Coordinates of C-alpha atoms and ligand atoms in Angstrom, one line a residue:
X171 CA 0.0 0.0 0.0
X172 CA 1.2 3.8 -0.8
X173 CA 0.6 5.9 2.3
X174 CA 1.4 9.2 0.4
X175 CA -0.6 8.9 -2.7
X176 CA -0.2 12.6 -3.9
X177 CA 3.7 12.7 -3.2
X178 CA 6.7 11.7 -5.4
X179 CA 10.0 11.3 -4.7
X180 CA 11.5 14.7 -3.9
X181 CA 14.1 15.9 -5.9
X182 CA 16.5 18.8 -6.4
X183 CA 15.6 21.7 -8.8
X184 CA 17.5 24.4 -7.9
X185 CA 17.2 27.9 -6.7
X186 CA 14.8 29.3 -9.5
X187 CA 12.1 26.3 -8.9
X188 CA 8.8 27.0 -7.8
X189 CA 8.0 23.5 -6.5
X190 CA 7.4 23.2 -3.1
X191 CA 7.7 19.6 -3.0
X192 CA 11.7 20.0 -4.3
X193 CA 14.6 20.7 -2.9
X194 CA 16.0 24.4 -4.0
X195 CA 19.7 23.7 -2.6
X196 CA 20.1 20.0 -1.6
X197 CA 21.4 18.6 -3.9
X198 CA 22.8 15.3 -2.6
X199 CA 25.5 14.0 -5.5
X200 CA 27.0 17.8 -5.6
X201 CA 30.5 17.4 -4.0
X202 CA 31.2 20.2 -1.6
X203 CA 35.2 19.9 0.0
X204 CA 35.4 16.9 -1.4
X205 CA 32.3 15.1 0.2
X206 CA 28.7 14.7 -1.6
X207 CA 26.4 16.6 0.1
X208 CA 24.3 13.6 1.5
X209 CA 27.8 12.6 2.9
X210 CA 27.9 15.5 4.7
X211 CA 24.4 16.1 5.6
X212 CA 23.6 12.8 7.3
X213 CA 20.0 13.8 7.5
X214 CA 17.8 11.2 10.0
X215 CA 14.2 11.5 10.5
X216 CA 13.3 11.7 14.2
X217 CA 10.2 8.7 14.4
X218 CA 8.1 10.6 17.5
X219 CA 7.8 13.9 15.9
X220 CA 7.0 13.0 12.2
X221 CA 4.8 9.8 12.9
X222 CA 3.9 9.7 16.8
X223 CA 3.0 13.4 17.4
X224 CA -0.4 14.7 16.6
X225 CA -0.6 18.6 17.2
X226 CA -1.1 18.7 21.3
X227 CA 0.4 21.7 23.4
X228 CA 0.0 22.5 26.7
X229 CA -3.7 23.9 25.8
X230 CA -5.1 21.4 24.0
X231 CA -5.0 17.4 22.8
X232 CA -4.3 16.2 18.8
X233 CA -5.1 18.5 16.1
X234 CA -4.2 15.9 13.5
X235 CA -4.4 12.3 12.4
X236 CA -2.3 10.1 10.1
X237 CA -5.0 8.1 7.6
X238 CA -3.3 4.7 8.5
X239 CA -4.0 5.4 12.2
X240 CA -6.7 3.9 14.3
X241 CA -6.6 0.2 14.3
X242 CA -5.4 -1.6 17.5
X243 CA -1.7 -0.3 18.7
X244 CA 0.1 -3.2 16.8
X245 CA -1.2 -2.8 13.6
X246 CA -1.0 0.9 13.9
X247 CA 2.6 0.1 14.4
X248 CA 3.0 -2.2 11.9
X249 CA 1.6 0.6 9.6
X250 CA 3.8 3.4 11.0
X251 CA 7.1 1.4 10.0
X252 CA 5.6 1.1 6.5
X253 CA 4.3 4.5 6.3
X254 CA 7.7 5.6 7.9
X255 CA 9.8 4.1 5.4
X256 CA 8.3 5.2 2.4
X257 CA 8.3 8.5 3.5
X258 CA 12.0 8.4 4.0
X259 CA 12.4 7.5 0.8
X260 CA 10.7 10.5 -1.1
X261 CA 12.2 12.3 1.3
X262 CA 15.8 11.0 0.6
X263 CA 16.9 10.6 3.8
X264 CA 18.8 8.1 4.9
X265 CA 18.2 7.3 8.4
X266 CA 15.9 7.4 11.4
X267 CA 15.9 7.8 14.9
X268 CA 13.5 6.0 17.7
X269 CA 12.6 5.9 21.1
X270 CA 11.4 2.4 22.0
X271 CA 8.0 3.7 22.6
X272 CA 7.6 5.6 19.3
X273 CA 7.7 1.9 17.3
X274 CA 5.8 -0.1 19.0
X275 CA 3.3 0.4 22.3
X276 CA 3.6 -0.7 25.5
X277 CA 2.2 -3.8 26.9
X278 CA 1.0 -4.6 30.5
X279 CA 4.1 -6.1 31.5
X280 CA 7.4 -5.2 30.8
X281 CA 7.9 -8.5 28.9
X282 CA 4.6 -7.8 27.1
X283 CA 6.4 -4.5 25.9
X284 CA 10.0 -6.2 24.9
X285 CA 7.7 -8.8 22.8
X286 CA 6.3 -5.7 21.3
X287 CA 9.4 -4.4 20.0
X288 CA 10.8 -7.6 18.8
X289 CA 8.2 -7.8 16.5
X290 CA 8.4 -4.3 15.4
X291 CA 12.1 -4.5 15.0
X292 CA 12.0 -7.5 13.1
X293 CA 9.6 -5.8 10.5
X294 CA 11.9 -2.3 10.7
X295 CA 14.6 -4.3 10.0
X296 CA 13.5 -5.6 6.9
X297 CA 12.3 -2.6 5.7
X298 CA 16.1 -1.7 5.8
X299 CA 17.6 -3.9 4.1
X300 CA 14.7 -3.2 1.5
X301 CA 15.2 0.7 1.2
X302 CA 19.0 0.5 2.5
X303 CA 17.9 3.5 4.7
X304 CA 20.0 3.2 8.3
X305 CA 19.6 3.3 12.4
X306 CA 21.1 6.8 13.3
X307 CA 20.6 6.4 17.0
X308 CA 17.9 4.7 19.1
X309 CA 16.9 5.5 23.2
X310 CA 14.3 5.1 25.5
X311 CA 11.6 6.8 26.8
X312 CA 12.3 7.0 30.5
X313 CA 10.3 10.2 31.5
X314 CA 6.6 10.1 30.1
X315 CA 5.1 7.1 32.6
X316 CA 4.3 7.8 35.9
X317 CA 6.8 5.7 37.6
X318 CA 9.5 8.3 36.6
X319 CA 7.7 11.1 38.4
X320 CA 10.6 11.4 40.6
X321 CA 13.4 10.9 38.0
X322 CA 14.4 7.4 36.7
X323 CA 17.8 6.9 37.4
X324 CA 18.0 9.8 39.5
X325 CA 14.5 8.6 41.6
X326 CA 14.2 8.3 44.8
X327 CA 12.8 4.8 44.5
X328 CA 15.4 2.1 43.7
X329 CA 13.2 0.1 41.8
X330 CA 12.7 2.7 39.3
X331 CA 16.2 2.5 38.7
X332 CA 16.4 -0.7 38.4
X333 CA 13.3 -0.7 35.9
X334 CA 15.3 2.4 33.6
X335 CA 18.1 -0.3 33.7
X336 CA 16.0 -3.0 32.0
X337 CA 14.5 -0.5 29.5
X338 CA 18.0 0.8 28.3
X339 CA 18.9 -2.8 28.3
X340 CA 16.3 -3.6 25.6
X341 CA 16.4 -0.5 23.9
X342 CA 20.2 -1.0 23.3
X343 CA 19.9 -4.4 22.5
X344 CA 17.4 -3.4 19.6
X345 CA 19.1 -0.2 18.3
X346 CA 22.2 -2.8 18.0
X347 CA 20.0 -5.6 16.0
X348 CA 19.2 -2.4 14.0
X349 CA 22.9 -1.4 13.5
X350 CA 22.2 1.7 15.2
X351 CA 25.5 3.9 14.9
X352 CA 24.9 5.9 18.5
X353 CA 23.0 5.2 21.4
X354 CA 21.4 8.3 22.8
X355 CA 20.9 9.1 26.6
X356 CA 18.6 12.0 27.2
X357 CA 17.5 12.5 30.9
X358 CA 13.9 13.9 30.7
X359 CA 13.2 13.7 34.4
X360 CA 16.8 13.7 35.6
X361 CA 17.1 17.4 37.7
X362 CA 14.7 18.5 40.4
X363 CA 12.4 21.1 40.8
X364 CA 13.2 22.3 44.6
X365 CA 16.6 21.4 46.6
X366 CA 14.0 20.8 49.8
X367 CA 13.3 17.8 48.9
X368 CA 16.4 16.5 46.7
X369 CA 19.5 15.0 47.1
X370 CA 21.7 16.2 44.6
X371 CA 24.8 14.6 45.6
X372 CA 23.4 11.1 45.5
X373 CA 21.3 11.0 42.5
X374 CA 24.4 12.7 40.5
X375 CA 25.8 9.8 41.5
X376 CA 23.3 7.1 40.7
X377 CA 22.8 9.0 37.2
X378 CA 27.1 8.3 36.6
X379 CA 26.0 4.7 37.9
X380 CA 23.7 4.0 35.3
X381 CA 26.1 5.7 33.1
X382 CA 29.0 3.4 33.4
X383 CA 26.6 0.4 33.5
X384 CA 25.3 1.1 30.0
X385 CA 29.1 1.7 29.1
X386 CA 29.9 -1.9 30.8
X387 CA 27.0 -3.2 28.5
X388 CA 27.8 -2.0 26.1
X389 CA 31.4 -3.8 25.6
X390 CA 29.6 -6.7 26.5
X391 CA 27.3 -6.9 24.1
X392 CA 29.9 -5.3 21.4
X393 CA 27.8 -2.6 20.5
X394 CA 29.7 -0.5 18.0
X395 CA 28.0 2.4 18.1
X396 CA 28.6 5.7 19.9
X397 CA 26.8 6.5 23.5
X398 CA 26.0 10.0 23.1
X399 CA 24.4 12.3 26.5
X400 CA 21.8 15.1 25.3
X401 CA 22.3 18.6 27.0
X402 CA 18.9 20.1 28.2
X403 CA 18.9 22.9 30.7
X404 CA 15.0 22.9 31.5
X405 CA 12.0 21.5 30.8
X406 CA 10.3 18.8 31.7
X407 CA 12.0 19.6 35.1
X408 CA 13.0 23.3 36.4
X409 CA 16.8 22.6 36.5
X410 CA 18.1 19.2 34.1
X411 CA 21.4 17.9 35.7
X412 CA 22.7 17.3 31.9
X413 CA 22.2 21.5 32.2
X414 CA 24.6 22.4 28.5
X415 CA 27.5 21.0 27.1
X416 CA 30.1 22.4 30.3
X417 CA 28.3 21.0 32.6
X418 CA 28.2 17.2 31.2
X419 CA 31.8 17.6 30.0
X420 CA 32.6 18.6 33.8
X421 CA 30.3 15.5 34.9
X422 CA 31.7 13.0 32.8
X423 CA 35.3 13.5 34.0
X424 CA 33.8 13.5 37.4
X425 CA 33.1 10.1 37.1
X426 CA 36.3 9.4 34.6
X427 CA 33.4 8.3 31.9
X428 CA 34.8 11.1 29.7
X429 CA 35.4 8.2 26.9
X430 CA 33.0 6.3 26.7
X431 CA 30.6 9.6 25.9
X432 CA 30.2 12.1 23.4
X433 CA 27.3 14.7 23.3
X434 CA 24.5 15.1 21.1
X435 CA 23.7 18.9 20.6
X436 CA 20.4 20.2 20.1
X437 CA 20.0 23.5 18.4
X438 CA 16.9 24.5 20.8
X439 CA 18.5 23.2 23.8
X440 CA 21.5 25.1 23.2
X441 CA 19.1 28.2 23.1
X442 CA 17.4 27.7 26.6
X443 CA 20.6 27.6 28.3
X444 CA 21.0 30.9 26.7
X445 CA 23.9 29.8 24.3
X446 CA 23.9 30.2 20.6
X447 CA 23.8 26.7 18.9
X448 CA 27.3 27.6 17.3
X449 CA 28.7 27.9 21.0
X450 CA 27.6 24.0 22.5
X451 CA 29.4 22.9 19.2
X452 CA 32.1 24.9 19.5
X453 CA 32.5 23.4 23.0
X454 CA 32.1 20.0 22.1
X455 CA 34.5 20.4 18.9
X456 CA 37.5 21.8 21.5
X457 CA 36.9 19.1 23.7
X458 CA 36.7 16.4 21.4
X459 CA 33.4 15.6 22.2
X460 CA 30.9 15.8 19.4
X461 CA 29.3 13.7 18.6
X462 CA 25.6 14.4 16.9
X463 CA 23.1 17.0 16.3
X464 CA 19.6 17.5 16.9
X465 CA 18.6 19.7 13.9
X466 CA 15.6 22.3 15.0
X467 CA 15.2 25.9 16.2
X468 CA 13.7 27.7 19.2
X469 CA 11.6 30.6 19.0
X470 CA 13.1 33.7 20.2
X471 CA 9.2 35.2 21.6
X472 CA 8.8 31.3 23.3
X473 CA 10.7 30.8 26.2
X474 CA 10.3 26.8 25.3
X475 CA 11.3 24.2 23.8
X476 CA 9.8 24.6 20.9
X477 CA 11.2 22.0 18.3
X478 CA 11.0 23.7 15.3
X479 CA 12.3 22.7 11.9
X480 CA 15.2 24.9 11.4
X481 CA 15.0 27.8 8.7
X482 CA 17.5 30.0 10.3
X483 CA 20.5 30.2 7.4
X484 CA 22.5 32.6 9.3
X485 CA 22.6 29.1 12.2
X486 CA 22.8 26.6 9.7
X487 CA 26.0 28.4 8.2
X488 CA 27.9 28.6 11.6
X489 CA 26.6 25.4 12.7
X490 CA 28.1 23.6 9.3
X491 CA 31.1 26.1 10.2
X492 CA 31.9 24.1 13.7
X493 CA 31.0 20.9 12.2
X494 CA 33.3 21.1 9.4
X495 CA 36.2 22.2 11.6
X496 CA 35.5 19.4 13.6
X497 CA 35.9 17.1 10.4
X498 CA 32.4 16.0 10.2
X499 CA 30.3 14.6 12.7
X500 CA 31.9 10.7 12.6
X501 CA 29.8 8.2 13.7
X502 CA 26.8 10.9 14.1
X503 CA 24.2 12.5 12.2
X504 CA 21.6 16.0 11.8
X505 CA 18.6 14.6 13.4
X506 CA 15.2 16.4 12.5
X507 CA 14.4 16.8 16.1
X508 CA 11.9 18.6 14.9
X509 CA 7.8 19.1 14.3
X510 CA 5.7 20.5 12.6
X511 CA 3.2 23.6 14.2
X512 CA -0.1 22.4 15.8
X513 CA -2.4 24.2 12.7
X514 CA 0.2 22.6 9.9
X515 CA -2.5 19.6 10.1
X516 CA -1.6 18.2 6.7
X517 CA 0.3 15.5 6.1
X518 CA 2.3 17.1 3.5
X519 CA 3.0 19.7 5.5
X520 CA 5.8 16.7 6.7
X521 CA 7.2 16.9 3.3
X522 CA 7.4 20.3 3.1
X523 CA 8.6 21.1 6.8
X524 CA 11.9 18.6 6.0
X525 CA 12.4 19.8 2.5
X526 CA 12.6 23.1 4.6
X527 CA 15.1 21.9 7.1
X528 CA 17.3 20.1 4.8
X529 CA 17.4 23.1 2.2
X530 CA 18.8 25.4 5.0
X531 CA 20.9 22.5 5.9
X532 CA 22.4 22.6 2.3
X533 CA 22.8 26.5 2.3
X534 CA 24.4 26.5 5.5
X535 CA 26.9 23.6 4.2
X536 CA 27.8 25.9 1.1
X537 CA 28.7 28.8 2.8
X538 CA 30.3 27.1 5.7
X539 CA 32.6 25.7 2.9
X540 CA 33.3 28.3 1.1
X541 CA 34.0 30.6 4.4
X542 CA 36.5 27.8 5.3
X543 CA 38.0 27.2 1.8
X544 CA 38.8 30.6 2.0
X545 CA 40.0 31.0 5.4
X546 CA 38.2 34.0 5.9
X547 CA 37.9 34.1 10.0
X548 CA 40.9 31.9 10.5
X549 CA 43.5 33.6 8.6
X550 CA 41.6 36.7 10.9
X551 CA 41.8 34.4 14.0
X552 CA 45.7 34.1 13.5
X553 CA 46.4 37.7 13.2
X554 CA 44.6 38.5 16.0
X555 CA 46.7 36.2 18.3
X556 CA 50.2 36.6 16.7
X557 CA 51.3 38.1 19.9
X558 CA 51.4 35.0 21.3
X559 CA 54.0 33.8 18.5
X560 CA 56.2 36.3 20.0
X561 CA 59.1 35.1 22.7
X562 CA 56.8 36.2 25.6
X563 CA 54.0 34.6 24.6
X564 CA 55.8 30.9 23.6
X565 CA 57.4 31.3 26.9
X566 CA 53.9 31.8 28.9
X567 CA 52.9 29.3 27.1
X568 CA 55.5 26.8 28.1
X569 CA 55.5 27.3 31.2
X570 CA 58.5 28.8 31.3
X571 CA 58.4 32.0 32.9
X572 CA 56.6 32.7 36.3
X573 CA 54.9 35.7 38.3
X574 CA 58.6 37.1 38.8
X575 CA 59.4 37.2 35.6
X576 CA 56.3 38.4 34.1
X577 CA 56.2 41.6 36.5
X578 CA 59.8 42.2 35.3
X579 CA 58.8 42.1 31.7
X580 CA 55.4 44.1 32.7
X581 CA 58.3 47.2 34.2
X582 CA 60.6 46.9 31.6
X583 CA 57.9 46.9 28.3
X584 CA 55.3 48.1 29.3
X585 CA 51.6 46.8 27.1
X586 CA 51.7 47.2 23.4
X587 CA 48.6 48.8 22.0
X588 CA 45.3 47.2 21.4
X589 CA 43.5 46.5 17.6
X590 CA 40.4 46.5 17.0
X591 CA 38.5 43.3 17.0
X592 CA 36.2 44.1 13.9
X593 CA 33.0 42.5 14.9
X594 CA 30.9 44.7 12.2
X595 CA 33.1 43.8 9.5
X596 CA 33.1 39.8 9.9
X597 CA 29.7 40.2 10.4
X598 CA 29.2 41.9 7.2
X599 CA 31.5 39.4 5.6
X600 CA 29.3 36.4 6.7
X601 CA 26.4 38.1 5.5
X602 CA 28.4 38.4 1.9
X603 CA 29.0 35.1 1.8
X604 CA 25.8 33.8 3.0
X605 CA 24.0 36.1 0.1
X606 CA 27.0 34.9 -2.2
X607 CA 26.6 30.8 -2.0
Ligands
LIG73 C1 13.6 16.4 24.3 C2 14.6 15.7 23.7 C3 14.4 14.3 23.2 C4 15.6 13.5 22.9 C5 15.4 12.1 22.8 O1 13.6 17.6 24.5 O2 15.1 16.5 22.6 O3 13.5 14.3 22.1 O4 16.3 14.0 21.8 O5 14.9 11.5 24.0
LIG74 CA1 16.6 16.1 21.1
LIG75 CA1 13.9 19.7 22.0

């Protein structure tokens, strides 16, 4: 059965076309550094917001339905995978990413639930091998039920802990069946909403606990994949522990788990900790820690997480610009973390909403390029800080000269005058070669 009757395969037309349903600058065989674009732009379909969300905010339930939709939960699953793939393919993306919940529903028991997924797997995993469409990351769903109320690995309530374990078990076993390339760890409920009642010190702990046990597992079961910890600062709880990309990086050397993680960064995440995107990737990139990306955009009037498909060039551009420094995103991928507005209540409003995202994808890839191809900021970057090329400088920098010495050299020499940063001119330059691409 076709589940998008009206839709063909999307395809690039370039800049001039009028067709909604093509791409205008992704243009996947063009080789950009080197690289096709799809090589670069491993674009992934996030399965919860394209085939599992229905339009409900905090005002009001589903304002949408998908056609295939409401058989019994199984069959509706069933359906979903089918529906899932094809779309994929019009699309011309090449991988997906899944909570366990978001493929197939949960049963009474928890073994009702793992038969569940085995049987949705199974059919996933054939419509794979079929399309040749890939497992960017899978993860659980550890926050929406109840039972996590007070956190899951962080709970109060041991058993709850011990339950998260089992679910991370089965979601990892199943993301490796799928040859998932990362693992994702995001901690909805993991942070606290007063300090009277929590204590922080342990459940740090028992979150770096769980941590190095689905590390442990990990080797065991020889999943190849990367284990990758999602920075949120807020929302669903007042303050997450996994706050932004500092704070993990400072918690995962805590607990000496520094390499066995990398971090996936979200664009809106980034955002509500009041960083630019650009920044939590340029942290990750110094660090050696990056790992993936959660492709959206926040809304600067919504103080939320609003998940939106991104559409923001100028972001795209200096997000490409960090990822291409940091030689690609290895084992990782740009995730469409990403939906669609409540009153976009068509379903080709999901075919337009990713042509969207991956167009401003492709823009930002271009100029990123070409900015770096022509070393326009770094060849800036080096003159700015030739000073410390100088003796003085390679001899702070060594370590060889101490407090003595550097008061002596302060007497003697004095402070050379400042330059001028030029902010307004590498601003306009960006613009130029935003416009320019
Ligand atoms: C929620 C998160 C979530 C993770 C996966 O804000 O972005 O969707 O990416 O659990
Ligand atoms: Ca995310
Ligand atoms: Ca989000």
């Amino acid at each position: 059965m076709e589940y998008f009757k009206d839709i063909k395969k999307i395809n690039y037309e370039g800049s001039k076309s009028n067709n909604p349903l093509a791409f205008k600058f992704y243009n996947p065989d063009e080789v950009i550094l080197g690289k096709t674009m799809k090589e670069h732009l491993k674009f992934s379909m996030a399965y919860w917001h394209t085939f599992t969300y229905f339009g409900g905010d905090q005002f009001g339930g589903a304002s949408k339905s998908h056609h295939w939709d409401n058989q019994d939960p199984i069959k509706n699953a069933e359906n979903r995978v089918y529906a899932a793939f094809e779309f994929m393919e019009k699309m011309q993306i090449n991988y997906f990413c899944f909570h366990d919940v978001d493929i197939a529903p949960r049963g009474e028991t928890l073994e009702e639930t793992n038969k569940n997924l085995d049987r949705i797997a199974a059919i996933i995993k054939s419509e794979m091998s079929r399309t040749g469409i890939k497992c960017l990351w899978g993860t659980t769903n550890a926050f929406g039920d109840a039972k996590f109320v007070h956190g899951a690995s962080t709970s109060c309530n041991s058993t709850v802990f011990a339950y998260t374990a089992a679910q991370i078990k089965k979601a990892m076993d199943i993301t490796m069946e799928l040859g998932g390339e990362n693992y994702v760890f995001w901690g909805g409920r993991e942070g606290y909403e007063t300090l009277l009642n929590t204590d922080t010190e342990m459940e740090l702990d028992h979150l770096a606990m769980l941590l190095k046990m689905a590390a442990e597992y990990k080797k065991k079961i020889g999943f190849k994949g990367t284990l990758l910890i999602e920075p949120k600062p807020k929302e669903p709880t007042k303050h997450q522990y996994d706050f932004d990309a500092a704070t993990v990086m400072g918690f995962l050397r805590k607990y000496g788990l520094e390499k066995d993680y990398k971090l996936n960064i979200e664009a809106n995440h980034a955002t509500l900790a009041q960083h630019t995107f650009m920044h939590e990737l340029n942290m990750c990139r110094i660090n050696g820690m990056l790992g993936s990306v959660d492709a959206n955009m926040g809304d600067p009037l919504l103080g939320w997480d609003t998940d939106r498909f991104p559409t923001n060039v100028y972001d795209t551009t200096l997000a490409m610009y960090e990822i291409l420094q940091n030689g690609g995103l290895g084992t990782g991928g740009l995730n469409f973390d990403s939906k669609v507005r409540r009153a976009s209540i068509d379903e080709k409003d999901l075919f337009y909403a990713h042509i969207a995202g991956m167009d401003t994808f492709a823009w930002g890839l271009k100029a990123a390029a070409k900015l770096i191809e022509d070393g326009v900021f770094k060849d800036f970057i080096e003159n700015k800080y030739r000073s410390w090329k100088s003796e003085l400088g390679l001899k702070i920098e060594k370590g060889e000269i101490d407090f003595e010495g550097l008061e002596k050299y302060a007497l003697e020499n004095g402070v050379t005058p400042n330059e001028s940063g030029r902010q307004e001119m590498l601003e306009s330059i960006l613009n130029q070669y935003i416009y320019n691409c």
